[in-house]
């Protein structure tokens, strides 16, 4: 593999990691606040659909993005009402919302566009276009650094930059602000937050709000950046992979980026080299390379790469009075 | 009334099913009559759908897609008075007409065009689900490419191995970028809904693409080199026209010769297809029709002389 | 008195949890600068009342006045604003946070964390000097002992400038020496003019430190008296509503041959902490060995090893035969077969399945009993149920209804169900952990009698309790555990709480006087961190 | 605090929740400009209107009973087995391998063999997540989801290769031998002179499912291992004390769960398709979660809930003919809403109802 191709593989990795990263950071807020979010998938899906539909209707991708975020937010709030206020089971709520998104996107999409749940193809200002960073073209021919800058770093859609810039921001919010301290506390021991005079319900809803917004960006990225329109089930399990990445990352933002990049890389490699020939002896079938992220997740969860300790109060509704 | 059942992917896949849908629509518009249609959601519904139409009295019942073969074989015998047409599949029964397309022939032609349009000498193929049918597309395409340029390289990728592979434009897009990074400057998508992503990315990245099944040139005017036309629409149209008298119990093969396959030329790609290109392709088409050039059919021996999978 | 407004006045407070009325029309006045004690049986509603004052629960009815002013306290935020601080029975700390972060949590100065942390660090130094509350601000909560954790809770309240401090059973987890230290701090706070409410079960503490005391019973406030005007016997009677025997009634033991022999037992838990170090002892039939110690010094592990669910090295002989301590046959089932019955320390999480009916619980641990099988595949539920009915009647479980869920019995009755199950198995060795924790005085009498009866039948009994009264009252011999070791054995008639208290702090030289600081330093040296929430 | 009478808990609350789910679904239908009353009418008619409809309804019911029971068994041990989908797929592989291996002379021989194949493979597919959960604490929800993907890939690989009938496009195996044909309702009822649609796919597996429900009931509420499963599920901490091995219980519960999920393949692969196809599970594994929740993890409730979901599935299919404007995914929306209301938002209806009963109770006492 020559250098340029290596760079292009990484380039593809960045694009493919973006959705995972946004969803993973989204899940980080929810889970740090003590709420399991298996519904990342559904939130992304509903956002992908709404973003595509609104972008198509208005011709503005920004309107689409905003609408997608709103849709995802509504889903997050339903999850909040079920799991925070009504002490419902968080896994059940998440699974159900995933179903709901699968169904609603097609029912509504079909009713609107009669294209079997797809939205019409987005073009022009209804889609994000790539950003070329300054001097990208000028520097292209500089050896090594040139391709790294102009191929790998420059020339992505805006949301890719949003996702990667969000990582240090999330880190800072989590570990350097009052909100972050309270967020981490509420996932570890909600009654400590409660007796310290901070509303547990409020904190958890705030966390889910951020989860909703970030998932919304992730979904909008899928349908308006990576693709040009919504297709049925277009999230294709990425929400689950993001959740696995979150566990792998032990609920820490920088690690999350690493985990998502790893999964993105696996996907990029399986795209580029579907059948891997091992020294001409045998061929690893494409089904295997494509399944690698899932297998890897299981291996990681098997604790072969260190055990992950989740936030202590995760998954349990906070009940003061039984 | 006649009826048509679409395959997974639905009638608006801009590709195979849409072509079938167009045929039915054309018939309805011309005759002013109506027909029934159904889009299945999963494989397990196939037999149920066939039976539902047969019991409803629809005749003939046309179904588009190779996956219908087994369920139709199961059900056809129970409805001797209903005529069935299956496209892309073979069912041996008294009341079934099986229609196959010589995809390798059409693909051969667009392969030639790809090779001529390519500057890098590397062209790409992106298939949907990895099945012999799609491999036949790839094989025909590669033969066409090699016929023009012996040294040209054909990069072939399949989107997946599940039916979801027909509907993953994001994956299609990434595969396209991957092929571009390997030097491809023309890509041929035979991937149903996934192809939408392929054509989109090719347009975004400024390379040429080739559509499939329906005429997809209009999707990105000036950026889609051509489309390999598989005239499913004609088959549906003709079947509906013939109605209950349709001849069954046999196999019908749609080739270049009888207009079953071909390539699309319209105002959207007029500037891309040079006269020289057109001449070469038309000549080859005539030669194939006359049997002077024989394009290898992957399905005949599950292998391809010019590429391996 | 009439000119100064009370620091706290509650009027007509009522609170129900579903069908349980925890507080009924409670009124109380606490004068500023005093220490006010609240006593009452378990479940009397003390914690509920205080949680209402702290805004943790919302009262169904009633009013709250702070310094004479009517104050709404819908949440803890308002309570803090009104100058109230509370140290809960179960600490409200984030274990993976440092002391500093716990103190700052909820009382930050702005959006950014760093300035708050800097300020809090200074403030903690001041408070430490002022009240003698030394803690390392950068220590993680999970790495410090319960005594320290309690200090953090007090610091949290002081950092929020509380004038009124509520402490809910603060000494339950402390050694006598630590408790003394706490009381000195409380006295100091009182001098500063702070008002303190102290909930405790220990009448001795009430007599020692409070100015006034209120008694609660079954959700009602039955009396408020000046401490100087009362005595423990009177308070006990007020609590239960009848005269109570505060001492255990028993005849001297008649020990027979040795039933259990433990030699060189060592336990290292899953986290790698060495919990039990080289413990050896023996118990004969017809005697009770009591193990005293501050929670978390290896007693629980000792019970778990004997009960078959913790691995260990060393040797345990039952009736002269060794039992497997590590292998595949070391589990609760095999122990039961060897004649060991076990009343676990935590009945709600170990001894019972709260969502099982009483009869199902009666088979818990004994579900392999061939008597309970109808055929090789199915259990004989009817038989289990009938047996349960009979046992419940013999043990005076109220109500004696085998179909009720375990969770719908009160704490005392839950404990009776566990005892009925274990004692009626007629074991050679009975392990009993905290037999009367969360149990009211009436039930305590009954439970103690049953344990003595079993002893008199010639069975060996190992009793673990953090209550020194109980240890002194029931045991025929007392061993004190500290940091996984047995510090010494005493006969109950030859020792007292003070000596046991020193042993519990790891000081074996009990003849000379020891300063509080010394005891404290010793405790800080203790190896393992507290294992679970107590 | 369980102040609700049992009937209110198991009948009243679920009924109200289902009603709520339908109301919200109705609003969705209104929003896309259709008539919800018509929708319900056509769905009920489509599900029960003819023996053909009933045959399909019972066919789907059978699937849901199996996957619902599968989820419930694991759930009684508080294990969230979201992997029914993958376990059923691999169960189908097991059944198919057995049925393809020899020319079965008669279904009475083929059925037990296929049951063994399906359940052993299904259980095997659940065993790894179970082991990882029990021994390494890996979250079973995530691992089972991953195993769904991996299972689908394995099936895809085999159906594209080893198992594929040579020279055909479709990734499916060849058909099983005649002797492996299971009697369907038509064939079973004919001797009694009852006419039943000849081609409806409901078959003898339905009774297998009912039998499985009874066995699961005995297992959970009458057997020792069931006792251990429930004890572990209710209080994982307590099992140590009682000498119940959490590893053993976790693995056994998951094996039974996986086996039940795998058994679904008997109905589809053996009973209906008579060959192995891809994606035959069609989300039934996931639907098992909803079915089990609605049935409150109790076999009797599961059978009823499975029937409701079977009706929804079949009714939704027919709906496409009658009201093509409503996409069949509407069924998914309804099912999702039912899960939300009966699963995640139970307390929204339960709390007020409980309050009402508490008040009535107090009044009665006074
Ligand atoms: N959160 C709650 N939900 C339901 N019932 C509760 C709750 N907290 C307390 N109760 C019940 O209210 C009653 C009073 O409990 P409370 O904790 O106030 O008693 P207490 O006097 O503090 O007892 P203890 O001495 O055990 O601390 C008990 O019956 C208890 O079970
Ligand atoms: N958390 C709870 N949730 C529901 N009901 C409870 C709860 N705690 C207690 N109860 C109910 O309240 C009643 C009183 O319980 P509580 O523990 O206060 O009794 P108690 O007075 O302490 O009796 P005992 O001396 O036997 O412990 C019990 O019958 C029980 O059913
Ligand atoms: Mg209390
Ligand atoms: Mg009590």
Short mmCIF file of N, CA and C in Angstrom, two decimals, chain C residues 370-432:
data_model
loop_
_atom_site.label_atom_id
_atom_site.label_comp_id
_atom_site.label_asym_id
_atom_site.label_seq_id
_atom_site.Cartn_x
_atom_site.Cartn_y
_atom_site.Cartn_z
N UNK C 370 -34.44 -33.13 49.52
CA UNK C 370 -35.26 -34.15 48.86
C UNK C 370 -36.71 -34.15 49.36
N UNK C 371 -36.91 -33.71 50.60
CA UNK C 371 -38.27 -33.64 51.12
C UNK C 371 -39.15 -32.67 50.37
N UNK C 372 -38.51 -31.71 49.70
CA UNK C 372 -39.27 -30.69 49.00
C UNK C 372 -39.57 -31.06 47.56
N UNK C 373 -39.11 -32.26 47.15
CA UNK C 373 -39.33 -32.66 45.76
C UNK C 373 -40.55 -33.56 45.65
N UNK C 374 -41.42 -33.24 44.73
CA UNK C 374 -42.55 -34.13 44.50
C UNK C 374 -42.09 -35.32 43.66
N UNK C 375 -41.31 -35.04 42.65
CA UNK C 375 -40.71 -36.09 41.84
C UNK C 375 -39.37 -35.54 41.37
N UNK C 376 -38.61 -36.32 40.65
CA UNK C 376 -37.27 -35.83 40.32
C UNK C 376 -37.27 -34.49 39.59
N UNK C 377 -38.37 -34.14 38.96
CA UNK C 377 -38.38 -32.92 38.18
C UNK C 377 -39.01 -31.73 38.90
N UNK C 378 -40.05 -31.99 39.65
CA UNK C 378 -40.83 -30.88 40.18
C UNK C 378 -40.74 -30.78 41.70
N UNK C 379 -40.89 -29.58 42.17
CA UNK C 379 -40.87 -29.35 43.62
C UNK C 379 -42.27 -29.54 44.18
N UNK C 380 -42.32 -29.85 45.46
CA UNK C 380 -43.61 -30.06 46.11
C UNK C 380 -44.02 -28.78 46.83
N UNK C 381 -44.61 -27.88 46.08
CA UNK C 381 -44.90 -26.57 46.64
C UNK C 381 -45.89 -26.63 47.79
N UNK C 382 -46.86 -27.53 47.68
CA UNK C 382 -47.88 -27.60 48.72
C UNK C 382 -47.23 -27.97 50.06
N UNK C 383 -46.33 -28.91 49.98
CA UNK C 383 -45.68 -29.36 51.21
C UNK C 383 -44.86 -28.22 51.84
N UNK C 384 -44.15 -27.52 50.99
CA UNK C 384 -43.34 -26.41 51.51
C UNK C 384 -44.23 -25.37 52.18
N UNK C 385 -45.35 -25.12 51.54
CA UNK C 385 -46.25 -24.11 52.06
C UNK C 385 -46.81 -24.52 53.43
N UNK C 386 -47.22 -25.80 53.53
CA UNK C 386 -47.77 -26.27 54.81
C UNK C 386 -46.73 -26.18 55.91
N UNK C 387 -45.51 -26.58 55.56
CA UNK C 387 -44.45 -26.52 56.55
C UNK C 387 -44.20 -25.08 57.00
N UNK C 388 -44.25 -24.19 56.03
CA UNK C 388 -44.01 -22.78 56.34
C UNK C 388 -45.06 -22.25 57.31
N UNK C 389 -46.29 -22.61 57.02
CA UNK C 389 -47.39 -22.18 57.89
C UNK C 389 -47.08 -22.55 59.35
N UNK C 390 -46.68 -23.78 59.55
CA UNK C 390 -46.42 -24.27 60.90
C UNK C 390 -45.24 -23.50 61.51
N UNK C 391 -44.18 -23.32 60.73
CA UNK C 391 -43.01 -22.63 61.29
C UNK C 391 -43.33 -21.18 61.63
N UNK C 392 -44.13 -20.56 60.79
CA UNK C 392 -44.47 -19.16 61.05
C UNK C 392 -45.23 -19.03 62.35
N UNK C 393 -46.09 -20.01 62.61
CA UNK C 393 -46.84 -19.94 63.86
C UNK C 393 -45.92 -20.16 65.06
N UNK C 394 -45.02 -21.13 64.91
CA UNK C 394 -44.10 -21.38 66.03
C UNK C 394 -43.22 -20.16 66.32
N UNK C 395 -42.88 -19.42 65.30
CA UNK C 395 -42.00 -18.27 65.50
C UNK C 395 -42.77 -16.96 65.62
N UNK C 396 -44.05 -17.08 65.77
CA UNK C 396 -44.85 -15.89 66.03
C UNK C 396 -44.63 -14.81 64.97
N UNK C 397 -44.56 -15.23 63.71
CA UNK C 397 -44.43 -14.25 62.63
C UNK C 397 -45.81 -13.62 62.42
N UNK C 398 -45.84 -12.33 62.35
CA UNK C 398 -47.12 -11.66 62.16
C UNK C 398 -47.13 -10.88 60.85
N UNK C 399 -48.15 -11.04 60.01
CA UNK C 399 -49.20 -12.06 60.12
C UNK C 399 -48.67 -13.41 59.65
N UNK C 400 -49.20 -14.51 60.20
CA UNK C 400 -48.65 -15.84 59.85
C UNK C 400 -49.21 -16.32 58.51
N UNK C 401 -49.04 -15.53 57.50
CA UNK C 401 -49.62 -15.86 56.20
C UNK C 401 -48.51 -16.21 55.20
N UNK C 402 -48.38 -17.50 54.85
CA UNK C 402 -47.25 -17.90 54.00
C UNK C 402 -47.32 -17.35 52.58
N UNK C 403 -48.45 -16.79 52.20
CA UNK C 403 -48.58 -16.30 50.83
C UNK C 403 -48.15 -14.85 50.65
N UNK C 404 -47.86 -14.17 51.75
CA UNK C 404 -47.44 -12.78 51.60
C UNK C 404 -46.00 -12.72 51.10
N UNK C 405 -45.71 -11.67 50.36
CA UNK C 405 -44.34 -11.45 49.91
C UNK C 405 -43.46 -11.08 51.11
N UNK C 406 -42.22 -11.45 51.04
CA UNK C 406 -41.30 -11.13 52.14
C UNK C 406 -41.28 -9.63 52.39
N UNK C 407 -41.38 -8.86 51.31
CA UNK C 407 -41.24 -7.42 51.48
C UNK C 407 -42.40 -6.81 52.25
N UNK C 408 -43.51 -7.54 52.33
CA UNK C 408 -44.61 -6.91 53.04
C UNK C 408 -44.61 -7.23 54.54
N UNK C 409 -43.57 -7.90 55.01
CA UNK C 409 -43.44 -8.06 56.46
C UNK C 409 -42.54 -6.95 56.99
N UNK C 410 -42.75 -6.58 58.27
CA UNK C 410 -41.85 -5.60 58.85
C UNK C 410 -40.50 -6.24 59.13
N UNK C 411 -39.52 -5.41 59.37
CA UNK C 411 -38.15 -5.89 59.54
C UNK C 411 -38.05 -7.00 60.57
N UNK C 412 -38.69 -6.81 61.71
CA UNK C 412 -38.59 -7.81 62.78
C UNK C 412 -39.18 -9.13 62.34
N UNK C 413 -40.28 -9.06 61.64
CA UNK C 413 -40.93 -10.29 61.20
C UNK C 413 -40.17 -10.97 60.07
N UNK C 414 -39.52 -10.16 59.25
CA UNK C 414 -38.65 -10.77 58.23
C UNK C 414 -37.54 -11.56 58.91
N UNK C 415 -36.98 -10.97 59.94
CA UNK C 415 -35.89 -11.65 60.64
C UNK C 415 -36.40 -12.94 61.27
N UNK C 416 -37.62 -12.91 61.76
CA UNK C 416 -38.17 -14.13 62.36
C UNK C 416 -38.33 -15.23 61.31
N UNK C 417 -38.68 -14.82 60.09
CA UNK C 417 -38.83 -15.83 59.03
C UNK C 417 -37.48 -16.50 58.77
N UNK C 418 -36.44 -15.68 58.70
CA UNK C 418 -35.11 -16.26 58.45
C UNK C 418 -34.73 -17.18 59.61
N UNK C 419 -34.94 -16.71 60.83
CA UNK C 419 -34.59 -17.53 62.00
C UNK C 419 -35.37 -18.82 62.00
N UNK C 420 -36.65 -18.74 61.69
CA UNK C 420 -37.48 -19.94 61.68
C UNK C 420 -36.89 -20.94 60.70
N UNK C 421 -36.52 -20.45 59.53
CA UNK C 421 -35.98 -21.35 58.51
C UNK C 421 -34.70 -22.00 58.99
N UNK C 422 -33.81 -21.22 59.57
CA UNK C 422 -32.49 -21.75 59.90
C UNK C 422 -32.51 -22.58 61.19
N UNK C 423 -33.19 -22.08 62.21
CA UNK C 423 -33.17 -22.79 63.50
C UNK C 423 -33.92 -24.12 63.40
N UNK C 424 -35.02 -24.11 62.69
CA UNK C 424 -35.83 -25.32 62.60
C UNK C 424 -35.13 -26.42 61.81
N UNK C 425 -34.03 -26.08 61.18
CA UNK C 425 -33.25 -27.11 60.48
C UNK C 425 -32.42 -27.92 61.46
N UNK C 426 -32.47 -27.49 62.74
CA UNK C 426 -31.75 -28.19 63.79
C UNK C 426 -30.26 -28.38 63.45
N UNK C 427 -29.57 -27.28 63.22
CA UNK C 427 -28.18 -27.38 62.76
C UNK C 427 -27.22 -27.71 63.90
N UNK C 428 -26.04 -28.19 63.53
CA UNK C 428 -24.99 -28.37 64.54
C UNK C 428 -24.36 -27.03 64.89
N UNK C 429 -24.23 -26.21 63.85
CA UNK C 429 -23.61 -24.89 64.05
C UNK C 429 -24.52 -23.84 63.43
N UNK C 430 -24.84 -22.83 64.24
CA UNK C 430 -25.65 -21.73 63.70
C UNK C 430 -24.77 -20.49 63.59
N UNK C 431 -24.72 -19.94 62.41
CA UNK C 431 -24.02 -18.68 62.21
C UNK C 431 -25.08 -17.58 62.26
N UNK C 432 -24.84 -16.57 63.09
CA UNK C 432 -25.82 -15.48 63.17
C UNK C 432 -25.12 -14.16 63.00
#
